[in-house]
Amino acid sequence: MPRLGLGVYKMEDGKEVVEAVKSAIELGYRHIDTASFYGNEEGVGKAIKESDIPREDLFITTKVWNDEQGYENTLEAFDRSLNKLGLDYIDLYLIHWPVPGKFTDTWKALEKLYKDGKVKAIGVSNFLPHHLEELMKDAEITPMVNQIELHPELHQQQTREFCAANGIQVEAWSPLAKGKYFDAPVLKELAEKYEKTPAQIILRWDFQNDIVAIPKSTNKDRQQQNADIFDFELTEEEIKRIDELNLDEKGRTGPHPDEFDY
Ligand SMILES: NC(=O)c1ccc[n+]([C@@H]2O[C@H](COP(=O)([O-])OP(=O)(O)OC[C@H]3O[C@@H](n4cnc5c(N)ncnc54)[C@H](OP(=O)(O)O)[C@@H]3O)[C@@H](O)[C@H]2O)c1
């Protein structure tokens, strides 16, 4: 799984998403993160088709939305996503949110899709340890990925530890916290030291913490910036200083999985 991808949430289907995905692919991105909820799978598929990159070199994630969950519904939702994307398999299919009473049946459908070879990997999103424990109680396959809101102000330590102990790859959504605290002194100072930007310092912090990140940008320069994080290294002490930004739950920019309005 490529360690850095392009998130496409809130990109409009049509020109906006097509151009953004094409420019990211031209810049070397090989990992795109969409979802049926984003309403732009068709545009993502169009950009893939119009790029010269062989399908097997790309890593495409999509997700089953809350009102599509349950066993049969998920199988149907998967076919819809596959059709919209114009693909014949998905690299990573995720349960978007842990809808109470539904997600274990949804997982059974993902296991079937995996066994049938229609998806290369299956995982979840926004799952806390208690959701993972419930899902794993009668799962045949352990989720391979958990995509959660994660950035320096929201460490998600317990979920990360649970995932590490169970071989689940953690992936960060809103890795830049939508730019909310780029002016934090430690980020500005390190950006100056390494001649990088605060966004690049955060994405390097992810990389050195073994977290896959999927920053969203429709802007080619910022896409390039976000992918240009592999030529410098933060020291352990600098990582600890970035860690001090953590606000735990107060650092959330999105909903808490147990308080989401399902
Ligand atoms: N599983 C889930 O429940 C869930 C929830 C939310 C998001 N996600 C996924 O995670 C992806 C990323 O999250 P996100 O879109 O919420 O937030 P994000 O990636 O943290 O931040 C995106 C915002 O930051 C700006 N930006 C990007 N790079 C920048 C840079 N180098 N310098 C300054 N500003 C920059 C973007 O503007 P420009 O576009 O103008 O550059 C955009 O406004 C989503 O697109 C989606 O794929 C998943």
Short mmCIF file of C-alpha atoms and ligand atoms in Angstrom, two decimals:
data_model
loop_
_atom_site.label_atom_id
_atom_site.label_comp_id
_atom_site.label_asym_id
_atom_site.label_seq_id
_atom_site.Cartn_x
_atom_site.Cartn_y
_atom_site.Cartn_z
CA MET A 1 0.00 0.00 0.00
CA PRO A 2 1.58 3.34 -1.00
CA ARG A 3 2.37 5.31 2.16
CA LEU A 4 0.99 8.53 0.70
CA GLY A 5 -2.20 8.98 -1.29
CA LEU A 6 -4.53 11.68 -2.56
CA GLY A 7 -7.80 12.18 -0.68
CA VAL A 8 -10.66 13.44 -2.83
CA TYR A 9 -13.37 14.29 -0.27
CA LYS A 10 -15.35 17.40 -1.26
CA MET A 11 -13.94 17.45 -4.79
CA GLU A 12 -16.79 17.90 -7.21
CA ASP A 13 -17.51 15.07 -9.61
CA GLY A 14 -16.55 16.10 -13.14
CA LYS A 15 -13.83 18.58 -14.03
CA GLU A 16 -12.57 19.29 -10.52
CA VAL A 17 -11.93 15.72 -9.43
CA VAL A 18 -10.79 14.56 -12.89
CA GLU A 19 -8.15 17.29 -13.10
CA ALA A 20 -7.00 16.83 -9.51
CA VAL A 21 -6.56 13.06 -9.87
CA LYS A 22 -4.84 13.44 -13.23
CA SER A 23 -2.41 16.00 -11.91
CA ALA A 24 -1.66 13.85 -8.85
CA ILE A 25 -0.99 10.82 -11.04
CA GLU A 26 1.30 12.92 -13.25
CA LEU A 27 3.19 13.98 -10.12
CA GLY A 28 3.71 10.35 -9.15
CA TYR A 29 0.79 9.66 -6.80
CA ARG A 30 -0.35 6.06 -7.17
CA HIS A 31 -2.88 5.92 -4.33
CA ILE A 32 -6.31 7.58 -4.50
CA ASP A 33 -8.85 7.60 -1.65
CA THR A 34 -12.51 8.04 -2.55
CA ALA A 35 -15.86 6.78 -1.17
CA SER A 36 -19.36 6.29 -2.49
CA PHE A 37 -20.39 9.10 -0.11
CA TYR A 38 -18.10 11.57 -1.88
CA GLY A 39 -20.18 11.26 -5.06
CA ASN A 40 -17.10 11.50 -7.28
CA GLU A 41 -16.21 7.90 -8.08
CA GLU A 42 -17.10 8.45 -11.75
CA GLY A 43 -14.67 11.33 -12.02
CA VAL A 44 -11.95 9.33 -10.28
CA GLY A 45 -12.54 6.50 -12.75
CA LYS A 46 -12.42 8.88 -15.72
CA ALA A 47 -9.07 10.29 -14.56
CA ILE A 48 -7.68 6.77 -14.15
CA LYS A 49 -8.83 5.84 -17.63
CA GLU A 50 -7.31 8.98 -19.13
CA SER A 51 -3.95 8.45 -17.42
CA ASP A 52 -1.24 6.29 -19.01
CA ILE A 53 -0.54 4.37 -15.82
CA PRO A 54 -1.25 0.62 -15.89
CA ARG A 55 -4.12 -0.31 -13.58
CA GLU A 56 -1.93 -2.60 -11.50
CA ASP A 57 0.37 0.29 -10.60
CA LEU A 58 -2.51 2.19 -8.98
CA PHE A 59 -3.98 1.67 -5.52
CA ILE A 60 -7.64 2.69 -5.38
CA THR A 61 -9.65 2.84 -2.16
CA THR A 62 -13.38 3.30 -1.89
CA LYS A 63 -15.84 2.84 0.99
CA VAL A 64 -19.32 1.56 1.72
CA TRP A 65 -21.49 4.35 3.16
CA ASN A 66 -23.67 4.06 6.27
CA ASP A 67 -27.02 3.65 4.48
CA GLU A 68 -25.53 0.98 2.20
CA GLN A 69 -24.54 -1.35 5.03
CA GLY A 70 -25.77 -4.90 5.79
CA TYR A 71 -24.75 -8.03 3.87
CA GLU A 72 -26.79 -7.85 0.65
CA ASN A 73 -26.81 -4.04 0.54
CA THR A 74 -23.03 -3.94 0.76
CA LEU A 75 -22.60 -6.40 -2.11
CA GLU A 76 -24.88 -4.18 -4.21
CA ALA A 77 -23.09 -1.01 -3.08
CA PHE A 78 -19.77 -2.56 -4.07
CA ASP A 79 -21.03 -3.26 -7.60
CA ARG A 80 -22.28 0.32 -7.89
CA SER A 81 -18.88 1.69 -6.83
CA LEU A 82 -17.03 -0.64 -9.17
CA ASN A 83 -19.26 0.43 -12.09
CA LYS A 84 -18.89 4.12 -11.34
CA LEU A 85 -15.12 3.76 -11.11
CA GLY A 86 -15.13 1.69 -14.31
CA LEU A 87 -12.77 -0.85 -12.73
CA ASP A 88 -12.85 -4.61 -12.41
CA TYR A 89 -11.37 -4.72 -8.93
CA ILE A 90 -10.73 -2.38 -5.99
CA ASP A 91 -7.45 -2.33 -4.08
CA LEU A 92 -8.93 -1.47 -0.70
CA TYR A 93 -12.60 -1.49 0.31
CA LEU A 94 -13.48 0.04 3.67
CA ILE A 95 -16.51 0.20 5.96
CA HIS A 96 -16.82 3.99 6.19
CA TRP A 97 -18.24 4.18 9.76
CA PRO A 98 -19.11 1.50 12.36
CA VAL A 99 -22.92 1.64 12.00
CA PRO A 100 -24.24 -0.04 15.16
CA GLY A 101 -26.05 -3.33 14.53
CA LYS A 102 -24.88 -3.41 10.92
CA PHE A 103 -21.12 -3.45 10.66
CA THR A 104 -20.60 -7.13 11.46
CA ASP A 105 -22.88 -8.16 8.55
CA THR A 106 -21.20 -5.57 6.36
CA TRP A 107 -17.87 -7.18 7.23
CA LYS A 108 -19.16 -10.59 6.10
CA ALA A 109 -19.86 -9.04 2.70
CA LEU A 110 -16.35 -7.57 2.56
CA GLU A 111 -14.92 -11.00 3.41
CA LYS A 112 -16.88 -12.49 0.51
CA LEU A 113 -15.68 -9.79 -1.90
CA TYR A 114 -12.12 -10.45 -0.78
CA LYS A 115 -12.44 -14.23 -1.19
CA ASP A 116 -14.01 -13.72 -4.63
CA GLY A 117 -10.97 -11.67 -5.67
CA LYS A 118 -12.96 -8.49 -6.28
CA VAL A 119 -10.93 -6.55 -3.70
CA LYS A 120 -7.25 -6.93 -2.91
CA ALA A 121 -7.62 -5.76 0.69
CA ILE A 122 -10.45 -5.03 3.12
CA GLY A 123 -10.58 -2.76 6.11
CA VAL A 124 -12.54 -0.32 8.21
CA SER A 125 -12.66 3.37 8.96
CA ASN A 126 -13.48 5.24 12.14
CA PHE A 127 -13.34 2.07 14.24
CA LEU A 128 -12.34 2.37 17.89
CA PRO A 129 -10.84 -0.63 19.71
CA HIS A 130 -14.27 -1.71 21.00
CA HIS A 131 -15.69 -1.76 17.45
CA LEU A 132 -12.70 -3.78 16.24
CA GLU A 133 -13.09 -6.23 19.12
CA GLU A 134 -16.77 -6.72 18.29
CA LEU A 135 -16.04 -7.16 14.59
CA MET A 136 -13.15 -9.56 15.16
CA LYS A 137 -15.18 -11.78 17.52
CA ASP A 138 -16.70 -13.66 14.64
CA ALA A 139 -14.68 -12.49 11.67
CA GLU A 140 -12.68 -14.87 9.51
CA ILE A 141 -10.37 -12.11 8.32
CA THR A 142 -8.89 -9.38 10.49
CA PRO A 143 -9.27 -5.90 8.96
CA MET A 144 -6.09 -4.94 7.14
CA VAL A 145 -6.47 -1.17 7.50
CA ASN A 146 -8.22 1.25 9.87
CA GLN A 147 -8.60 4.76 8.43
CA ILE A 148 -9.15 7.26 11.24
CA GLU A 149 -8.90 10.97 11.86
CA LEU A 150 -5.31 11.41 12.98
CA HIS A 151 -2.88 14.35 13.09
CA PRO A 152 -0.57 15.95 15.65
CA GLU A 153 -3.48 17.35 17.70
CA LEU A 154 -5.32 14.00 17.70
CA HIS A 155 -3.04 11.05 18.35
CA GLN A 156 -5.57 8.23 18.76
CA GLN A 157 -3.00 6.39 20.87
CA GLN A 158 -5.28 3.58 22.09
CA THR A 159 -6.59 2.83 18.62
CA ARG A 160 -3.06 2.89 17.21
CA GLU A 161 -1.83 0.50 19.88
CA PHE A 162 -4.74 -1.86 19.28
CA CYS A 163 -4.08 -1.79 15.53
CA ALA A 164 -0.34 -2.38 15.97
CA ALA A 165 -1.00 -5.36 18.24
CA ASN A 166 -3.34 -6.87 15.65
CA GLY A 167 -1.38 -6.17 12.48
CA ILE A 168 -3.83 -3.50 11.24
CA GLN A 169 -2.31 -0.66 9.20
CA VAL A 170 -3.35 2.77 10.46
CA GLU A 171 -4.24 5.36 7.85
CA ALA A 172 -4.80 9.04 8.69
CA TRP A 173 -7.73 11.02 7.33
CA SER A 174 -7.60 14.82 7.55
CA PRO A 175 -3.86 14.33 8.14
CA LEU A 176 -3.38 18.11 7.85
CA ALA A 177 -6.41 18.84 10.05
CA LYS A 178 -7.47 20.90 7.01
CA GLY A 179 -4.67 23.35 7.73
CA LYS A 180 -6.14 24.44 11.08
CA TYR A 181 -2.86 24.84 12.96
CA PHE A 182 -0.14 25.29 10.37
CA ASP A 183 0.93 28.32 12.44
CA ALA A 184 1.87 26.20 15.49
CA PRO A 185 5.36 27.46 16.50
CA VAL A 186 6.97 24.00 16.47
CA LEU A 187 5.73 23.33 12.94
CA LYS A 188 6.87 26.74 11.74
CA GLU A 189 10.28 26.32 13.35
CA LEU A 190 10.87 22.86 11.86
CA ALA A 191 9.58 24.01 8.48
CA GLU A 192 12.19 26.72 8.50
CA LYS A 193 14.96 24.36 9.62
CA TYR A 194 14.29 21.83 6.85
CA GLU A 195 13.18 24.38 4.23
CA LYS A 196 9.80 22.68 4.07
CA THR A 197 6.25 23.77 4.91
CA PRO A 198 4.24 22.93 8.06
CA ALA A 199 2.15 20.55 5.91
CA GLN A 200 5.29 18.66 4.91
CA ILE A 201 6.49 18.51 8.53
CA ILE A 202 3.15 16.91 9.54
CA LEU A 203 3.22 14.41 6.67
CA ARG A 204 6.81 13.47 7.53
CA TRP A 205 5.68 12.95 11.16
CA ASP A 206 3.09 10.49 9.79
CA PHE A 207 5.65 8.70 7.65
CA GLN A 208 8.11 8.27 10.53
CA ASN A 209 5.25 6.99 12.71
CA ASP A 210 4.28 4.32 10.11
CA ILE A 211 0.98 6.04 9.40
CA VAL A 212 -0.34 6.09 5.83
CA ALA A 213 -1.60 9.59 4.95
CA ILE A 214 -4.03 10.80 2.31
CA PRO A 215 -3.89 14.63 2.19
CA LYS A 216 -6.46 16.23 -0.10
CA SER A 217 -5.52 18.98 -2.49
CA THR A 218 -6.99 20.17 -5.76
CA ASN A 219 -3.96 22.39 -6.31
CA LYS A 220 -1.04 20.97 -8.26
CA ASP A 221 1.64 22.87 -6.31
CA ARG A 222 0.24 21.73 -2.99
CA GLN A 223 -0.10 18.16 -4.28
CA GLN A 224 3.56 18.27 -5.23
CA GLN A 225 4.49 19.74 -1.87
CA ASN A 226 2.58 17.04 0.00
CA ALA A 227 4.38 14.28 -1.89
CA ASP A 228 7.82 15.81 -1.40
CA ILE A 229 8.58 14.52 2.09
CA PHE A 230 11.10 11.78 1.48
CA ASP A 231 14.33 13.78 1.41
CA PHE A 232 14.62 14.79 5.06
CA GLU A 233 14.28 13.15 8.45
CA LEU A 234 12.93 14.51 11.74
CA THR A 235 14.96 13.62 14.82
CA GLU A 236 13.36 11.65 17.66
CA GLU A 237 13.39 14.76 19.78
CA GLU A 238 11.60 16.74 17.05
CA ILE A 239 8.97 14.03 16.74
CA LYS A 240 8.42 14.27 20.50
CA ARG A 241 8.04 18.04 20.25
CA ILE A 242 5.39 17.62 17.53
CA ASP A 243 3.74 14.99 19.76
CA GLU A 244 3.27 17.69 22.40
CA LEU A 245 0.62 19.30 20.17
CA ASN A 246 -1.70 16.42 21.07
CA LEU A 247 -5.05 17.50 22.53
CA ASP A 248 -6.60 13.99 22.46
CA GLU A 249 -10.39 14.23 22.01
CA LYS A 250 -10.29 18.05 21.95
CA GLY A 251 -8.22 17.78 18.78
CA ARG A 252 -11.00 16.20 16.72
CA THR A 253 -12.19 18.16 13.69
CA GLY A 254 -14.77 15.53 12.72
CA PRO A 255 -17.36 13.44 14.59
CA HIS A 256 -16.57 10.93 17.33
CA PRO A 257 -17.48 7.43 16.06
CA ASP A 258 -19.68 6.76 19.10
CA GLU A 259 -21.54 10.05 18.73
CA PHE A 260 -22.03 10.04 14.96
CA ASP A 261 -25.65 10.57 13.86
CA TYR A 262 -26.16 7.21 12.14
N1 LIG B 1 -12.90 7.92 6.42
C1 LIG B 1 -13.44 9.08 6.74
O1 LIG B 1 -14.41 9.16 7.50
C2 LIG B 1 -12.85 10.34 6.18
C3 LIG B 1 -13.26 11.58 6.67
C4 LIG B 1 -12.68 12.72 6.14
C5 LIG B 1 -11.71 12.62 5.14
N2 LIG B 1 -11.33 11.40 4.67
C6 LIG B 1 -10.31 11.23 3.61
O2 LIG B 1 -9.14 11.93 3.99
C7 LIG B 1 -8.79 12.87 2.98
C8 LIG B 1 -8.07 14.06 3.56
O3 LIG B 1 -8.84 14.70 4.56
P1 LIG B 1 -9.46 16.16 4.40
O4 LIG B 1 -9.71 16.42 2.98
O5 LIG B 1 -10.61 16.27 5.33
O6 LIG B 1 -8.36 17.15 5.00
P2 LIG B 1 -6.79 17.41 4.87
O7 LIG B 1 -6.17 16.56 3.84
O8 LIG B 1 -6.24 17.38 6.25
O9 LIG B 1 -6.77 18.93 4.42
C9 LIG B 1 -7.26 19.34 3.19
C10 LIG B 1 -7.27 20.88 3.15
O10 LIG B 1 -5.94 21.39 3.30
C11 LIG B 1 -5.58 22.13 2.12
N3 LIG B 1 -4.20 21.75 1.81
C12 LIG B 1 -3.78 20.56 1.31
N4 LIG B 1 -2.43 20.55 1.20
C13 LIG B 1 -2.00 21.74 1.65
C14 LIG B 1 -0.71 22.33 1.78
N5 LIG B 1 0.40 21.68 1.43
N6 LIG B 1 -0.63 23.60 2.27
C15 LIG B 1 -1.75 24.28 2.61
N7 LIG B 1 -3.01 23.77 2.52
C16 LIG B 1 -3.12 22.52 2.04
C17 LIG B 1 -6.57 21.74 1.04
O11 LIG B 1 -6.84 22.82 0.18
P3 LIG B 1 -6.55 22.75 -1.42
O12 LIG B 1 -7.36 21.61 -1.97
O13 LIG B 1 -7.01 24.08 -1.90
O14 LIG B 1 -5.07 22.54 -1.56
C18 LIG B 1 -7.82 21.42 1.87
O15 LIG B 1 -8.53 22.61 2.18
C19 LIG B 1 -10.14 13.20 2.34
O16 LIG B 1 -10.02 13.85 1.10
C20 LIG B 1 -10.76 11.83 2.28
O17 LIG B 1 -10.23 11.09 1.19
C21 LIG B 1 -11.90 10.25 5.18
#
